[in-house]
């Protein structure tokens, strides 16, 4: 696919740092470890695992990933401050390949209003920060924050100084997503023309998506000679998000004739990784999302279907299997065995331990009794449910609700706590789901306000599984929960309990490593 004169573009993934800054996307330690391993399997060159000084939880997560995830460079973010840089090093030092990423804002707006620093002071601070990081680690990245709104003459000076101080990568962030593709091209081109030592560093871009231009701006930067792209799975990140990894990678691959550049991404792992990130962050991927959306390869119009049947390339520029959509949505059923389930799980991109496979298989049998055809979406949902790593203090046993138009629901609910089953009977709520939520709050003695709630169908048909997601507020903090069942009331009860279990985990004074970002926003 790649030509001999192709440039290799370094893929720097910041799903665990900038991506985690998406409202509602925080992940617990186990979830971050799982995502980090998936990123290695995907083939990303650099994983920005977090911002170690930001919180003890962030620090623990970066340190754990550095110690146990092998294959990619593990990077920690730091402001140009000694304490930040020391903490970042403490977190990444045990990685077999490590990087410290220091940043400092350079635009006039940030200099005047945020930092209250002059240009010379900024340059000196950048030099000191890069030197301190360099004292620890050969691989140092420097980012002039808000670079795209920085005067080009000053940006040129900053970049030269950072490289002289030892930066091996210089990243150009479009922090507020303000740039356009031609502007981004001009900035990268100008830096390559005007910074005398530019050959000693990799030029990188980091584009936010406020105007929906993050991918276009990143590709324009590559055209102008950038050698690294910073991006996130599903494009998650601050505000409107970051450059989407799957889009930019497939852009380079599909239009190799134009960009003459390639990455080492295993593109068949794009869909499984997208699903994993969506599942652990609770951020849904829109159906029409390029590359990984459910409709990305669906041809609805008759004229398109006719063309596709005659010759695939009439309407298809990429193959669905190249990005990891399984070739067929093979249906499993109650007679399918463990081997078939394991095979399907592998095809969908999940690596299950024998214990996880046992647990998923048990759930699969329960589901197969309720539902004749089990689709890929069902299997993925069962696996993700099994991989949800919140300690299960409370689990769902059963419910019964009597209700109707104009009637206050009467609910009986039973929950399990360890060996013990506890139950309650009460009336209240506007409908069966609200009634069950009230009963859960009463039984678990955990008051919570439901801030967001939705249910959607995982696959098709009247017997499709419903997946419910909730966001609860408890003592000023937000907690996510997710549950799946063929019964939408039960799915909702499970989602509510999942969020309650997150609250209980925090309250149980677990170590920071266990509680870090436990879905707490
Ligand atoms: O958007 C931004 O400027 C950042 C920097 C820390 C690179 O995320
Ligand atoms: Zn950013």
Short mmCIF file of C-alpha atoms and ligand atoms in Angstrom, two decimals:
data_model
loop_
_atom_site.label_atom_id
_atom_site.label_comp_id
_atom_site.label_asym_id
_atom_site.label_seq_id
_atom_site.Cartn_x
_atom_site.Cartn_y
_atom_site.Cartn_z
CA UNK A 1 0.00 0.00 0.00
CA UNK A 2 2.87 2.38 0.83
CA UNK A 3 5.34 3.67 -1.72
CA UNK A 4 9.07 3.71 -1.13
CA UNK A 5 9.21 7.53 -0.97
CA UNK A 6 6.45 7.61 1.65
CA UNK A 7 7.08 9.39 4.93
CA UNK A 8 6.13 7.63 8.14
CA UNK A 9 3.81 9.77 10.25
CA UNK A 10 4.06 9.26 14.01
CA UNK A 11 0.67 8.73 15.63
CA UNK A 12 0.54 10.29 19.09
CA UNK A 13 -2.66 9.26 20.84
CA UNK A 14 -4.00 11.49 23.60
CA UNK A 15 -7.29 9.69 24.31
CA UNK A 16 -6.20 9.11 27.90
CA UNK A 17 -5.22 12.76 28.47
CA UNK A 18 -6.98 15.28 26.19
CA UNK A 19 -9.69 12.71 25.41
CA UNK A 20 -10.37 12.17 29.07
CA UNK A 21 -10.93 15.92 29.38
CA UNK A 22 -14.21 15.49 27.43
CA UNK A 23 -17.09 16.29 29.72
CA UNK A 24 -18.28 12.98 31.12
CA UNK A 25 -15.41 10.86 29.82
CA UNK A 26 -13.37 10.10 32.90
CA UNK A 27 -12.12 6.52 33.21
CA UNK A 28 -11.02 4.47 36.20
CA UNK A 29 -7.60 2.91 36.46
CA UNK A 30 -8.59 -0.50 35.10
CA UNK A 31 -10.39 1.14 32.18
CA UNK A 32 -7.34 3.27 31.38
CA UNK A 33 -5.11 0.20 31.44
CA UNK A 34 -7.46 -1.57 29.06
CA UNK A 35 -7.54 1.38 26.67
CA UNK A 36 -3.73 1.70 26.84
CA UNK A 37 -3.32 -1.96 25.89
CA UNK A 38 -5.81 -1.52 23.04
CA UNK A 39 -3.78 1.47 21.79
CA UNK A 40 -0.63 -0.65 21.76
CA UNK A 41 -2.48 -3.37 19.82
CA UNK A 42 -3.69 -0.67 17.43
CA UNK A 43 -0.07 0.29 16.79
CA UNK A 44 0.05 3.89 18.03
CA UNK A 45 3.61 5.18 18.40
CA UNK A 46 3.06 7.33 21.46
CA UNK A 47 0.44 7.12 24.22
CA UNK A 48 -0.07 10.30 26.22
CA UNK A 49 -1.26 8.53 29.35
CA UNK A 50 -2.20 11.56 31.44
CA UNK A 51 -1.16 14.73 33.24
CA UNK A 52 0.55 13.35 36.35
CA UNK A 53 0.52 16.51 38.48
CA UNK A 54 -3.21 17.02 37.90
CA UNK A 55 -4.29 14.54 40.62
CA UNK A 56 -3.03 11.49 42.51
CA UNK A 57 -5.32 9.40 40.32
CA UNK A 58 -3.79 10.76 37.11
CA UNK A 59 -0.33 10.11 38.49
CA UNK A 60 -1.12 6.50 39.44
CA UNK A 61 -2.68 5.82 36.06
CA UNK A 62 0.35 7.12 34.14
CA UNK A 63 2.72 5.21 36.43
CA UNK A 64 0.78 1.94 36.13
CA UNK A 65 0.58 2.24 32.35
CA UNK A 66 4.31 3.06 32.17
CA UNK A 67 5.15 0.04 34.28
CA UNK A 68 2.99 -2.52 32.59
CA UNK A 69 2.09 -1.50 29.05
CA UNK A 70 4.83 -2.38 26.56
CA UNK A 71 5.22 -1.45 22.92
CA UNK A 72 4.48 2.28 22.58
CA UNK A 73 6.27 5.32 24.00
CA UNK A 74 4.49 6.34 27.22
CA UNK A 75 4.23 10.09 27.64
CA UNK A 76 3.27 12.30 30.59
CA UNK A 77 2.17 15.94 30.24
CA UNK A 78 3.66 18.79 32.32
CA UNK A 79 3.43 22.56 32.40
CA UNK A 80 6.78 24.36 32.21
CA UNK A 81 7.15 24.12 35.97
CA UNK A 82 9.70 22.16 37.94
CA UNK A 83 7.17 20.34 40.10
CA UNK A 84 5.12 19.31 37.06
CA UNK A 85 8.14 18.01 35.18
CA UNK A 86 9.49 16.12 38.18
CA UNK A 87 6.11 14.50 38.73
CA UNK A 88 5.76 13.59 35.05
CA UNK A 89 9.18 11.92 35.15
CA UNK A 90 8.32 10.07 38.36
CA UNK A 91 5.27 8.68 36.58
CA UNK A 92 6.84 7.66 33.25
CA UNK A 93 10.35 6.67 34.33
CA UNK A 94 9.69 2.93 34.42
CA UNK A 95 8.35 2.72 30.88
CA UNK A 96 10.70 0.99 28.49
CA UNK A 97 10.20 3.99 26.16
CA UNK A 98 9.21 7.27 27.79
CA UNK A 99 8.57 10.88 26.85
CA UNK A 100 7.92 14.07 28.81
CA UNK A 101 5.67 16.61 27.08
CA UNK A 102 6.02 20.17 28.36
CA UNK A 103 3.75 22.99 27.29
CA UNK A 104 3.57 26.75 27.71
CA UNK A 105 1.16 29.19 26.08
CA UNK A 106 2.68 31.62 23.59
CA UNK A 107 -0.17 33.62 21.97
CA UNK A 108 -0.65 37.30 22.84
CA UNK A 109 -4.03 36.54 24.44
CA UNK A 110 -2.53 33.92 26.75
CA UNK A 111 0.61 35.95 27.46
CA UNK A 112 -1.38 38.99 28.50
CA UNK A 113 -4.40 37.53 30.24
CA UNK A 114 -3.38 34.11 31.52
CA UNK A 115 0.35 34.18 32.12
CA UNK A 116 1.02 37.93 32.39
CA UNK A 117 4.46 37.30 30.97
CA UNK A 118 6.49 39.04 28.28
CA UNK A 119 7.92 37.32 25.22
CA UNK A 120 11.48 36.98 26.58
CA UNK A 121 10.20 35.55 29.82
CA UNK A 122 8.15 32.99 27.88
CA UNK A 123 11.19 31.93 25.88
CA UNK A 124 13.29 31.57 29.02
CA UNK A 125 10.56 29.54 30.76
CA UNK A 126 10.28 27.25 27.73
CA UNK A 127 14.06 26.72 27.68
CA UNK A 128 14.17 25.98 31.41
CA UNK A 129 11.26 23.54 31.14
CA UNK A 130 12.72 21.64 28.20
CA UNK A 131 16.15 21.51 29.87
CA UNK A 132 14.74 20.15 33.08
CA UNK A 133 12.81 17.46 31.21
CA UNK A 134 15.89 16.69 29.13
CA UNK A 135 17.85 16.11 32.33
CA UNK A 136 15.56 13.15 32.93
CA UNK A 137 14.68 11.84 29.52
CA UNK A 138 16.10 11.97 25.99
CA UNK A 139 12.68 12.13 24.36
CA UNK A 140 11.15 15.55 25.13
CA UNK A 141 8.22 17.19 23.40
CA UNK A 142 7.49 20.90 23.65
CA UNK A 143 4.13 22.53 22.81
CA UNK A 144 3.62 26.28 22.48
CA UNK A 145 -0.02 26.26 23.56
CA UNK A 146 -2.33 28.28 21.30
CA UNK A 147 0.43 28.24 18.68
CA UNK A 148 -1.99 28.81 15.81
CA UNK A 149 -2.91 32.23 17.29
CA UNK A 150 0.71 33.15 18.05
CA UNK A 151 2.54 35.75 15.94
CA UNK A 152 4.62 33.72 13.47
CA UNK A 153 7.86 35.63 14.19
CA UNK A 154 7.56 34.92 17.89
CA UNK A 155 6.51 31.30 17.30
CA UNK A 156 9.61 30.83 15.18
CA UNK A 157 11.81 32.11 18.03
CA UNK A 158 10.11 29.88 20.61
CA UNK A 159 10.42 26.77 18.46
CA UNK A 160 14.09 27.42 17.75
CA UNK A 161 14.83 27.96 21.45
CA UNK A 162 12.95 24.79 22.47
CA UNK A 163 14.89 22.70 19.96
CA UNK A 164 18.18 24.23 21.09
CA UNK A 165 17.26 23.35 24.66
CA UNK A 166 16.77 19.71 23.65
CA UNK A 167 13.19 19.23 22.43
CA UNK A 168 13.06 16.28 20.02
CA UNK A 169 9.44 16.93 19.01
CA UNK A 170 7.83 20.35 18.67
CA UNK A 171 4.08 20.24 18.61
CA UNK A 172 1.93 23.02 17.14
CA UNK A 173 -1.44 23.06 18.90
CA UNK A 174 -4.52 24.66 17.45
CA UNK A 175 -5.75 24.80 21.04
CA UNK A 176 -9.10 26.46 20.41
CA UNK A 177 -9.80 24.93 17.00
CA UNK A 178 -9.54 28.30 15.25
CA UNK A 179 -7.25 27.51 12.36
CA UNK A 180 -8.20 26.69 8.78
CA UNK A 181 -6.38 24.11 6.62
CA UNK A 182 -4.55 26.72 4.54
CA UNK A 183 -3.46 28.61 7.66
CA UNK A 184 -2.21 25.42 9.25
CA UNK A 185 -0.31 24.61 6.08
CA UNK A 186 1.30 28.07 6.13
CA UNK A 187 2.36 27.84 9.79
CA UNK A 188 4.06 24.46 9.35
CA UNK A 189 5.61 25.54 6.09
CA UNK A 190 6.93 28.78 7.65
CA UNK A 191 8.44 26.92 10.58
CA UNK A 192 10.19 24.50 8.26
CA UNK A 193 11.52 27.38 6.18
CA UNK A 194 12.49 29.76 8.95
CA UNK A 195 13.62 27.77 12.00
CA UNK A 196 17.31 27.03 11.38
CA UNK A 197 17.50 23.92 13.60
CA UNK A 198 14.11 22.49 12.57
CA UNK A 199 15.76 19.33 11.18
CA UNK A 200 16.71 18.31 14.72
CA UNK A 201 13.08 17.80 15.79
CA UNK A 202 9.89 16.19 14.57
CA UNK A 203 7.20 18.78 13.82
CA UNK A 204 3.81 17.76 15.17
CA UNK A 205 0.23 19.08 15.10
CA UNK A 206 -2.50 18.96 17.70
CA UNK A 207 -5.83 20.17 16.35
CA UNK A 208 -9.08 20.74 18.20
CA UNK A 209 -12.38 20.41 16.43
CA UNK A 210 -14.33 23.54 17.40
CA UNK A 211 -15.05 24.35 13.74
CA UNK A 212 -15.12 20.71 12.65
CA UNK A 213 -11.72 21.18 10.96
CA UNK A 214 -9.40 19.14 13.20
CA UNK A 215 -8.83 16.32 10.70
CA UNK A 216 -8.56 18.67 7.70
CA UNK A 217 -6.08 20.88 9.59
CA UNK A 218 -3.98 17.87 10.61
CA UNK A 219 -3.86 16.58 7.05
CA UNK A 220 -2.89 20.05 5.81
CA UNK A 221 -0.05 20.04 8.34
CA UNK A 222 1.15 16.71 6.96
CA UNK A 223 1.09 18.16 3.45
CA UNK A 224 3.29 20.97 4.72
CA UNK A 225 5.76 18.50 6.21
CA UNK A 226 4.57 17.69 9.76
CA UNK A 227 5.78 14.28 10.92
CA UNK A 228 3.51 13.62 13.91
CA UNK A 229 -0.24 13.90 14.41
CA UNK A 230 -1.82 14.12 17.85
CA UNK A 231 -5.28 12.63 17.93
CA UNK A 232 -7.83 10.64 19.94
CA UNK A 233 -10.05 7.63 19.37
CA UNK A 234 -13.50 8.74 18.19
CA UNK A 235 -12.17 12.32 18.25
CA UNK A 236 -13.08 12.75 21.91
CA UNK A 237 -11.54 15.63 23.84
CA UNK A 238 -12.03 19.10 25.29
CA UNK A 239 -15.21 20.80 24.03
CA UNK A 240 -15.83 19.62 20.43
CA UNK A 241 -12.92 17.20 20.73
CA UNK A 242 -9.61 16.51 19.02
CA UNK A 243 -8.57 15.23 15.63
CA UNK A 244 -10.11 11.78 15.22
CA UNK A 245 -7.43 9.08 14.95
CA UNK A 246 -9.48 6.77 12.75
CA UNK A 247 -10.35 9.54 10.28
CA UNK A 248 -6.88 10.97 9.93
CA UNK A 249 -5.27 7.53 9.63
CA UNK A 250 -7.74 6.37 6.99
CA UNK A 251 -7.37 9.72 5.21
CA UNK A 252 -3.64 9.14 4.88
CA UNK A 253 -4.10 5.52 3.88
CA UNK A 254 -6.92 5.96 1.39
CA UNK A 255 -5.32 9.04 -0.19
CA UNK A 256 -1.78 7.78 -0.10
CA UNK A 257 -1.56 8.92 -3.74
CA UNK A 258 -2.02 12.48 -2.47
CA UNK A 259 -0.23 12.58 0.90
CA UNK A 260 2.58 10.07 0.22
CA UNK A 261 2.63 9.26 3.90
CA UNK A 262 1.74 6.25 6.00
CA UNK A 263 1.33 5.22 9.62
CA UNK A 264 1.92 1.97 11.44
CA UNK A 265 -1.69 1.73 12.60
CA UNK A 266 -3.30 -1.73 12.32
CA UNK A 267 -6.41 -0.37 10.70
CA UNK A 268 -8.45 -3.54 11.33
CA UNK A 269 -8.33 -2.68 15.00
CA UNK A 270 -9.98 0.73 14.49
CA UNK A 271 -13.57 -0.41 15.02
CA UNK A 272 -12.86 -2.60 18.08
CA UNK A 273 -10.83 0.21 19.68
CA UNK A 274 -13.54 2.72 18.91
CA UNK A 275 -16.12 0.44 20.55
CA UNK A 276 -13.95 -0.03 23.62
CA UNK A 277 -13.42 3.71 24.10
CA UNK A 278 -17.09 4.41 23.56
CA UNK A 279 -17.98 1.78 26.10
CA UNK A 280 -15.60 2.89 28.85
CA UNK A 281 -16.24 6.62 28.42
CA UNK A 282 -19.99 6.35 27.86
CA UNK A 283 -19.59 8.64 24.82
CA UNK A 284 -21.67 7.25 22.04
CA UNK A 285 -20.37 7.19 18.46
CA UNK A 286 -22.89 8.81 16.11
CA UNK A 287 -24.22 6.42 13.44
CA UNK A 288 -22.95 8.51 10.55
CA UNK A 289 -19.47 9.05 12.02
CA UNK A 290 -16.83 8.56 9.31
CA UNK A 291 -14.92 5.24 9.46
CA UNK A 292 -16.35 3.74 12.67
CA UNK A 293 -20.02 4.82 12.71
CA UNK A 294 -22.62 2.10 12.28
CA UNK A 295 -23.71 3.59 8.94
CA UNK A 296 -20.23 4.36 7.63
CA UNK A 297 -20.48 1.53 5.08
CA UNK A 298 -24.26 1.17 4.74
CA UNK A 299 -25.62 1.85 1.28
CA UNK A 300 -29.30 2.72 1.43
CA UNK A 301 -30.16 4.23 -1.95
CA UNK A 302 -31.15 1.69 -4.60
CA UNK A 303 -28.89 3.26 -7.18
CA UNK A 304 -25.92 2.88 -4.83
CA UNK A 305 -26.81 -0.72 -3.97
CA UNK A 306 -27.09 -1.53 -7.65
CA UNK A 307 -23.69 0.04 -8.33
CA UNK A 308 -22.12 -1.80 -5.41
CA UNK A 309 -23.40 -5.14 -6.67
CA UNK A 310 -21.93 -4.46 -10.11
CA UNK A 311 -18.60 -3.11 -8.89
CA UNK A 312 -17.77 -2.31 -5.27
CA UNK A 313 -15.54 0.67 -6.10
CA UNK A 314 -18.41 2.57 -7.72
CA UNK A 315 -19.45 3.79 -4.27
CA UNK A 316 -16.89 2.42 -1.81
CA UNK A 317 -13.47 4.02 -1.25
CA UNK A 318 -12.49 1.77 1.68
CA UNK A 319 -13.35 -1.82 2.56
CA UNK A 320 -15.33 -2.25 5.79
CA UNK A 321 -13.09 -5.14 6.85
CA UNK A 322 -10.01 -2.91 6.48
CA UNK A 323 -11.20 -0.79 9.39
CA UNK A 324 -12.37 -3.76 11.44
CA UNK A 325 -16.03 -4.21 10.63
CA UNK A 326 -16.52 -7.97 10.75
CA UNK A 327 -17.22 -9.38 7.29
CA UNK A 328 -20.57 -10.80 8.28
CA UNK A 329 -22.91 -10.24 11.13
CA UNK A 330 -23.05 -14.03 11.72
CA UNK A 331 -25.92 -14.89 13.97
CA UNK A 332 -25.28 -17.01 17.05
CA UNK A 333 -28.02 -18.79 19.00
CA UNK A 334 -28.71 -21.09 21.94
CA UNK A 335 -26.89 -24.01 20.29
CA UNK A 336 -23.69 -22.07 19.71
CA UNK A 337 -20.84 -23.23 21.92
CA UNK A 338 -17.97 -21.57 23.74
CA UNK A 339 -15.66 -21.94 20.74
CA UNK A 340 -18.08 -20.07 18.47
CA UNK A 341 -18.46 -17.34 21.07
CA UNK A 342 -14.71 -17.05 21.53
CA UNK A 343 -14.19 -16.90 17.79
CA UNK A 344 -16.77 -14.10 17.49
CA UNK A 345 -15.20 -12.20 20.37
CA UNK A 346 -11.81 -12.40 18.65
CA UNK A 347 -13.25 -11.25 15.35
CA UNK A 348 -14.81 -8.30 17.14
CA UNK A 349 -11.39 -7.47 18.58
CA UNK A 350 -11.73 -8.55 22.21
CA UNK A 351 -9.07 -10.54 24.03
CA UNK A 352 -10.85 -12.46 26.79
CA UNK A 353 -9.14 -14.30 29.61
CA UNK A 354 -10.52 -17.84 30.20
CA UNK A 355 -12.35 -16.50 33.29
CA UNK A 356 -13.87 -13.63 31.31
CA UNK A 357 -14.89 -16.07 28.58
CA UNK A 358 -16.61 -18.29 31.18
CA UNK A 359 -18.52 -15.34 32.59
CA UNK A 360 -19.51 -14.03 29.16
CA UNK A 361 -20.57 -17.51 28.07
CA UNK A 362 -22.88 -17.84 31.11
CA UNK A 363 -24.49 -14.51 30.21
CA UNK A 364 -24.68 -15.57 26.58
CA UNK A 365 -26.69 -18.69 27.52
CA UNK A 366 -29.09 -16.60 29.62
CA UNK A 367 -29.54 -14.21 26.70
CA UNK A 368 -29.97 -17.06 24.20
CA UNK A 369 -32.92 -18.31 26.24
CA UNK A 370 -34.62 -14.95 25.86
CA UNK A 371 -33.60 -14.10 22.33
CA UNK A 372 -33.41 -16.35 19.26
CA UNK A 373 -30.76 -14.55 17.21
CA UNK A 374 -27.68 -13.12 18.86
CA UNK A 375 -25.87 -10.52 16.76
CA UNK A 376 -22.39 -9.01 16.97
CA UNK A 377 -23.80 -5.99 18.81
CA UNK A 378 -25.25 -8.33 21.48
CA UNK A 379 -21.95 -10.17 21.89
CA UNK A 380 -19.99 -6.89 22.11
CA UNK A 381 -22.44 -5.61 24.66
CA UNK A 382 -22.16 -8.75 26.85
CA UNK A 383 -18.38 -8.58 26.73
CA UNK A 384 -18.25 -4.89 27.55
CA UNK A 385 -20.65 -5.47 30.43
CA UNK A 386 -18.31 -8.16 31.72
CA UNK A 387 -15.28 -5.92 31.36
CA UNK A 388 -16.83 -3.04 33.30
CA UNK A 389 -14.46 -2.87 36.17
CA UNK A 390 -16.36 -1.23 39.00
CA UNK A 391 -16.44 -3.34 42.19
CA UNK A 392 -19.97 -4.76 42.30
CA UNK A 393 -21.11 -3.91 45.83
CA UNK A 394 -24.77 -4.07 44.76
CA UNK A 395 -26.16 -6.22 42.02
CA UNK A 396 -29.59 -6.54 40.50
CA UNK A 397 -31.82 -9.50 41.46
CA UNK A 398 -35.39 -8.82 40.34
CA UNK A 399 -38.14 -6.22 40.05
CA UNK A 400 -41.87 -6.11 39.66
CA UNK A 401 -43.79 -2.93 38.82
CA UNK A 402 -47.52 -2.34 38.56
CA UNK A 403 -48.43 0.83 36.77
CA UNK A 404 -50.57 2.37 34.06
CA UNK A 405 -51.89 5.67 32.74
CA UNK A 406 -52.77 7.98 35.64
CA UNK A 407 -51.55 5.46 38.26
CA UNK A 408 -48.63 5.88 40.63
CA UNK A 409 -46.32 2.91 40.06
CA UNK A 410 -46.01 0.25 42.78
CA UNK A 411 -42.58 -1.36 42.74
CA UNK A 412 -41.03 -4.40 44.40
CA UNK A 413 -37.27 -4.50 44.04
CA UNK A 414 -34.67 -7.01 45.21
CA UNK A 415 -30.92 -6.35 45.17
CA UNK A 416 -28.01 -8.51 46.19
CA UNK A 417 -25.20 -7.35 48.41
CA UNK A 418 -22.68 -10.17 48.74
CA UNK A 419 -24.52 -13.22 50.07
CA UNK A 420 -27.48 -11.18 51.20
CA UNK A 421 -30.60 -10.33 49.20
CA UNK A 422 -32.49 -7.24 50.36
CA UNK A 423 -35.82 -6.01 49.04
CA UNK A 424 -38.27 -3.17 49.31
CA UNK A 425 -41.80 -2.36 48.22
CA UNK A 426 -42.81 1.23 47.60
CA UNK A 427 -44.84 3.53 45.40
CA UNK A 428 -43.65 6.62 43.58
CA UNK A 429 -42.17 7.98 40.38
CA UNK A 430 -43.75 8.96 37.07
CA UNK A 431 -43.31 5.59 35.45
CA UNK A 432 -41.75 2.15 35.96
CA UNK A 433 -38.14 3.27 35.44
CA UNK A 434 -38.41 6.26 37.79
CA UNK A 435 -40.05 3.99 40.38
CA UNK A 436 -37.21 1.46 40.17
CA UNK A 437 -34.64 4.27 40.48
CA UNK A 438 -36.34 5.51 43.66
CA UNK A 439 -36.37 2.01 45.11
CA UNK A 440 -32.64 1.59 44.36
CA UNK A 441 -31.85 4.87 46.12
CA UNK A 442 -33.84 3.71 49.11
CA UNK A 443 -32.28 0.24 49.32
CA UNK A 444 -28.71 1.40 48.81
CA UNK A 445 -29.23 4.48 51.01
CA UNK A 446 -27.50 6.51 48.33
CA UNK A 447 -29.35 9.64 47.24
CA UNK A 448 -28.59 10.63 43.65
CA UNK A 449 -30.07 12.99 41.08
CA UNK A 450 -30.42 11.56 37.60
CA UNK A 451 -28.86 14.18 35.29
CA UNK A 452 -28.91 12.21 32.07
CA UNK A 453 -30.60 9.02 31.01
CA UNK A 454 -31.19 7.22 27.75
CA UNK A 455 -31.94 3.78 26.40
CA UNK A 456 -31.18 2.57 22.91
CA UNK A 457 -31.42 -0.72 21.14
CA UNK A 458 -28.16 -2.66 20.68
CA UNK A 459 -29.34 -4.60 17.61
CA UNK A 460 -32.56 -5.02 15.67
CA UNK A 461 -35.92 -6.71 16.23
CA UNK A 462 -38.59 -6.68 18.94
CA UNK A 463 -36.44 -8.86 21.18
CA UNK A 464 -33.38 -6.62 20.79
CA UNK A 465 -31.35 -5.85 23.89
CA UNK A 466 -31.72 -2.34 25.28
CA UNK A 467 -28.64 -0.54 26.53
CA UNK A 468 -29.25 2.09 29.15
CA UNK A 469 -26.86 4.84 30.21
CA UNK A 470 -27.28 7.15 33.18
CA UNK A 471 -25.35 10.03 34.69
CA UNK A 472 -26.06 10.55 38.39
CA UNK A 473 -25.14 13.51 40.55
CA UNK A 474 -24.15 12.74 44.11
CA UNK A 475 -22.69 15.36 46.45
CA UNK A 476 -21.80 17.64 43.56
CA UNK A 477 -20.00 14.99 41.49
CA UNK A 478 -21.19 13.15 38.39
CA UNK A 479 -21.05 9.36 37.99
CA UNK A 480 -21.74 7.28 34.87
CA UNK A 481 -23.49 3.93 34.68
CA UNK A 482 -24.41 1.48 31.93
CA UNK A 483 -26.63 -1.60 31.84
CA UNK A 484 -27.89 -4.03 29.22
CA UNK A 485 -30.91 -6.32 29.09
CA UNK A 486 -33.67 -7.41 26.76
CA UNK A 487 -35.94 -5.64 29.26
CA UNK A 488 -35.38 -1.88 29.19
CA UNK A 489 -36.52 -1.39 32.82
CA UNK A 490 -34.00 -3.99 33.96
CA UNK A 491 -31.28 -2.42 31.74
CA UNK A 492 -32.02 0.93 33.37
CA UNK A 493 -31.93 -0.54 36.88
CA UNK A 494 -28.54 -2.10 36.09
CA UNK A 495 -27.20 1.20 34.73
CA UNK A 496 -28.41 3.05 37.85
CA UNK A 497 -26.77 0.42 40.09
CA UNK A 498 -23.56 0.57 38.10
CA UNK A 499 -23.34 4.30 38.85
CA UNK A 500 -24.26 3.68 42.51
CA UNK A 501 -21.44 1.12 42.72
CA UNK A 502 -19.03 3.78 41.46
CA UNK A 503 -20.21 6.13 44.22
CA UNK A 504 -19.83 3.39 46.84
CA UNK A 505 -16.32 2.57 45.57
CA UNK A 506 -15.26 6.19 46.12
CA UNK A 507 -16.88 6.30 49.54
CA UNK A 508 -15.12 3.13 50.63
CA UNK A 509 -11.87 5.08 50.86
CA UNK A 510 -10.10 3.07 48.25
CA UNK A 511 -6.55 4.02 47.36
CA UNK A 512 -6.27 6.81 44.79
CA UNK A 513 -5.23 4.22 42.21
CA UNK A 514 -8.50 2.40 42.62
CA UNK A 515 -10.72 5.44 42.69
CA UNK A 516 -8.94 7.58 40.14
CA UNK A 517 -11.45 8.91 37.69
CA UNK A 518 -13.92 6.21 38.60
CA UNK A 519 -16.40 7.67 36.21
CA UNK A 520 -16.37 10.69 38.48
CA UNK A 521 -16.39 13.90 36.45
O1 LIG B 1 -4.83 21.85 23.10
C1 LIG B 1 -3.70 22.05 23.59
O2 LIG B 1 -3.08 23.10 23.40
C2 LIG B 1 -3.14 21.00 24.42
C3 LIG B 1 -1.70 21.14 24.80
C4 LIG B 1 -1.45 20.70 26.19
C5 LIG B 1 -0.86 20.39 23.81
O3 LIG B 1 -3.80 20.03 24.72
ZN1 LIG B 2 -5.53 19.83 23.36
#
